[in-house]
């Protein structure tokens, strides 16, 4: 399959067509343009020496997507975006979307709106990366095009432009009023989207106004409707009914006999497994002394989500005593698509203040809310003690509860993720004596992100398990189990009715909401000036000089219970807040040595205070001996400063981990924080290289090929918690200090993972594209083509996992992202008179799942299958210039399911779309 695809892609190579942003002067008939990746005006966008991609307004409409995140994740150059509501790997960022060019991280691509920065989302990824939330950008209907610079651009734009730049450009010359109504429905499930968008533009040669709005209401798709996992993927060791760890001999003689035979080989009334924690010699082969709840099998017969995965059952006069775990299948309680409401509005005013002086002002607001389903209650990260005196305790000794408060018979609980974004931007553009062209701009943007997640309060549970629970109970004066003071019953008898029932009032008492309100702010002032400096053989020499000041701020305010680690699963987090000032200056030269050779040179100095700074040069060369052929090359350095979250923040997230001593996947708290004993974080650095060729043998063909390479050093990561666990078991002292275990049982409680500079990430590969235009005898036009990206290498030097060849792997156990080696998109566009048909075929290569090992050696890892999906659209413009346009289409027309991955959720949320076939209809009214 790969060889066939390679032949196809090599036969259809693309032109790296320049992304041109038309300068204000162009509307006056001047043919100069400003190209993303330079501040110097050029005669033609073909003069751009950097690899560029342009998505026009028509391109966006042809996809049928109503979400910019879906557009970005389909690009072959994008690898590892976090655009799905994955509760298992993206704990707080539900409702957001981002860009991850080349798999270098969601914070390593700079996102601009009309050439200016946008504040990053206050919600950070599980690894502490702040990113620009593309779901909070202006409405999709407002964009004229999206320009993507595919090589590093730090020399002009500064930090974050390591992998490239994505510039969203609005429709500044639009006149009229467009109203768009859209609906999208799942073919098999209840999930649907309903949307209304509007765009108004009016003005004259002096003043122009642009107004856009969008409202999207999205119904959820739950795993109860479309389950992609199998029960084995989603089994939790902690259920309700749960299991009980019994470190010492039970007082009940029936259980005592079974316990002694199974767990106490030296007959000292202490379980073999826990003896090392008491300073006693280890007993080879010792197993955790765990009894499944006596009611596990009975309740499993009534609720298939309860799974009595019992090691063995021992017959006794009381019946079979089950050893092992009573597990819980939580796989049907989650959201593949969350319930969402998105509202955004955009206002833009441009005005000629006087001859040669133009002003521009923008306002943008977005208010997004997402509600994500979760399991009925979270499992306990700790193992609370149930005293022998508890009236429902059958064991006659203190036991440790492995479980949750709601399991069998439960329903999903919601977490709420609310994002509000505000942005103001303005600029003045003018000239001095028709020699210097200058621009001065400023912007302020803010994102306020709040999250509320229900979890059990530690102090309330500790009281309730002692019989002193309940809103009306005074623990200081109350009597356990009497009057308003009640017991929480952690045993299965609460579900069978043979023991103390747990009332709704008790659940209300036990549950709290971990809440945080995070605020991210960006203030920037910048300016540049450019002019011609004389002539070379190929034309005028151009120079641009500029400077920028930025202030970045980030703060997190958690609720009081979180501040004191008072949640049994989510644990908690401290508040923090910090800011920094950034100053920068840059210079750029354009040197046309001949009609066919053009050299662009740029350099930027950026200073972050406290001795943190970077100077980054870049050279770009274009050789264009004819309009049919061009060769381009660029080389330079890029950098990314530590995010404020990585530099100062602490957060506890939930990660699926396999404790080597137990061997079963389970969710555990992972606390990411700055290394208390390590050096301060330093900026990430990268060497970037791109060499490309474009060829147009005729007016009908458009071909190009680019080789790209990124050598990324000092990458800032949160240590991989699975790698820490693995190293701790092998005796690594530092790793062992970061693993927190229960003192009585030795079971895992938490992993502390530090932010730090990893050694390196090096990746290279090829971008290929071809397009061909056909002349049809019947009239109209037909255009076919394909894009493809091949990742030749993706090599990581991980502090815990060591050297990794990550190309073609999921990279579960290191800091990389899922990296299929091949991605390709083929397209067909047919237009005739009022009719248009668009079709797309999307291919994602198979890759290796390094989480699941089937045997010894690298060849024994499970494969994640390749994926091919087809999108199709028919559009019709009715019979007049201002008549409506109708569009009907299908996304994933063949209803291809994402490949199964043996992990929570059953699919790779960073690569595949879980929704299945969707139909949509859209009508555009033009006034």
C-alpha angles and dihedrals in degrees: 000000000000094000091049091049091047091054090049093048094045089052091053107047120167140231112240090228113200121250106231127197108197112233121230088251092062091072087061092058099265111137097214118113136191112231124205105253096042140058094206119094117238137198093236139012087233086072090072109114096193125084107261137179126199126201109189129203088258091050090054092049092049093059092061090219118142093194126067089213090065091050092052097045090055092059111106090222091059117087127176106004115167101227102134126082095249108170090187100059104015107051101174109011097082110142094030133100133195148179127253111182113193092355091277094132137286090264094053098076118076114225120204134183110209089342096309132104124260123211116261121247113268087222108088127203120252088267093053100257117148113208140174108268106227089195088068096053122108117290115293090237089064096062122099092187145334116234119202121195105200102199132060115291105179090121089072107018105031133218121015094029091104098118095026146281131282113199119192109204124194128223096262095169098048118131126187135028126289122189118190126193119187139177129184124187134185111242094224108017140053096255115118141156126217120191142176123189133175137191127190126183130173140154149099138246090298107038135025130182126196123187126178135174137178136188121187126181115189126190117212132257110208132197087241087069100036114020115186096176131070121230091259089062094056107036116134122201087218119070142141107275086040139172135269129225109212111194096178135039112288118242092222103089095215093056091038093062093050092044094051093050094048105036113015109065095162093045097229092131090248119106113251092231095059098042095093090057087058093050095259124131116276118256111223114243095010114166128207108270095240127157119192114230109278089235096050097103094043094052092042088062088060100038119034090200088075109081118191096206090174122175090217141323123237117209114233136164086267093053130263115341108212119220121199131030136333100214134199128219105217095172098111099053103073140088122249086179116019125220105264144182118191126184124175138164134187132195126187130180125185121183137173103229092188139327108316096004120098129180131201132188130183134187122185130176130178130182116188129174126185128185116199127193119231135180116291090264134348122256118252115264089201125048107237120209120246108202123229087242093065104117093229097045107113097182101074094226139069110284135185117238118227104190149062135267097248124033123120111057093008128138129217121280122213133235117201122219114187123183126185121182129187126181134180121183134170140170144182122212125190147134139241114227089332087287107087119046111199139181131192120189142170136186141180122196134171136187120198111193122183130181132188120191125174119231140152118276113234097216094047092049093048089054094044094051087056093050095257098105129121136084092262098046121107104207092201096057106017128103117232111260094000127115114327091354110092140179125237107224111216092181128095089248087081087067099039093050093238093108141033108318120227108232129211087249089058092052090049089052094049099046125079132166122247102216133181135176114205125188126195120187134185126188119179139174119187142161143177140186129202137185144157118270102193137291138303125183092274097046142281122349111236130206132185128185126184149159137207138196121197134180116198123190134178130178135175123199114189127188120264095258091054090049090060097041091248099154121097096216108013088043098196145260141235124244118251141170137178143155140197140198121229127197125189142174130187142181130200132190129194113200116185098192092178141349088277105032123069127172124195119193126184139167134183133193117203125184125195100179127246089072094300112134141132137202114203127185129191134190123194125185129193123189112186110169091170141003088257099057138036136167121202134184134178133181132175148118130271136187143192123206119221112275115247089246092054092045098047112003134101123196137166115220133176118248133181104241137170112222102212090216091059103026100210125110113247137159116257133173115262117194112207115197143140113288106263091206100033135093119268115274115268127206119275112247130204139185109213128197132177129176119179144169130203124196132182107180089180139000088268098056128069115178137168144162128195130190113203134185133185121188102190119190134185091018110190111233142158106242113259106255093208090055090049091053092048092049092047091056089052090056103260104160096208092049091048090055089058096052115085115202134180108267094218101045107018091233119145118267106165145345122220111213120189129213111239146147109275119208104252152318117207123183136166139168148128136285115205132183139167134180131182129190120212126202110222122211090217090056129250126081138277124198124181131176149129142231123207137176123197118194105208096181139007105177122178133188101206119191091223106022096041124215112355131188095211102174109118093013138109090228093212094155099048139047095268128098133241106291119188105187097223130046123167139173123195121191142191123194121185123179130177126165105306096349132088134175124192126185130177133188115200121198127190118183125234117259141183124270105219091186094070119055120189098187144331122321132027094284091066097070118112118257124230107217127241119261131217122183132176128212123190137182139183119198129188129188112205121232107287139054093256096034119125122268118225124203129185126180153143130236113209090007094187092050094237111186118223113257114270116256119192094235139093108303093019099248141066105260092193093060114023137053112234099197104090124207116355130183123206140184128194134182123194118199115200119201 
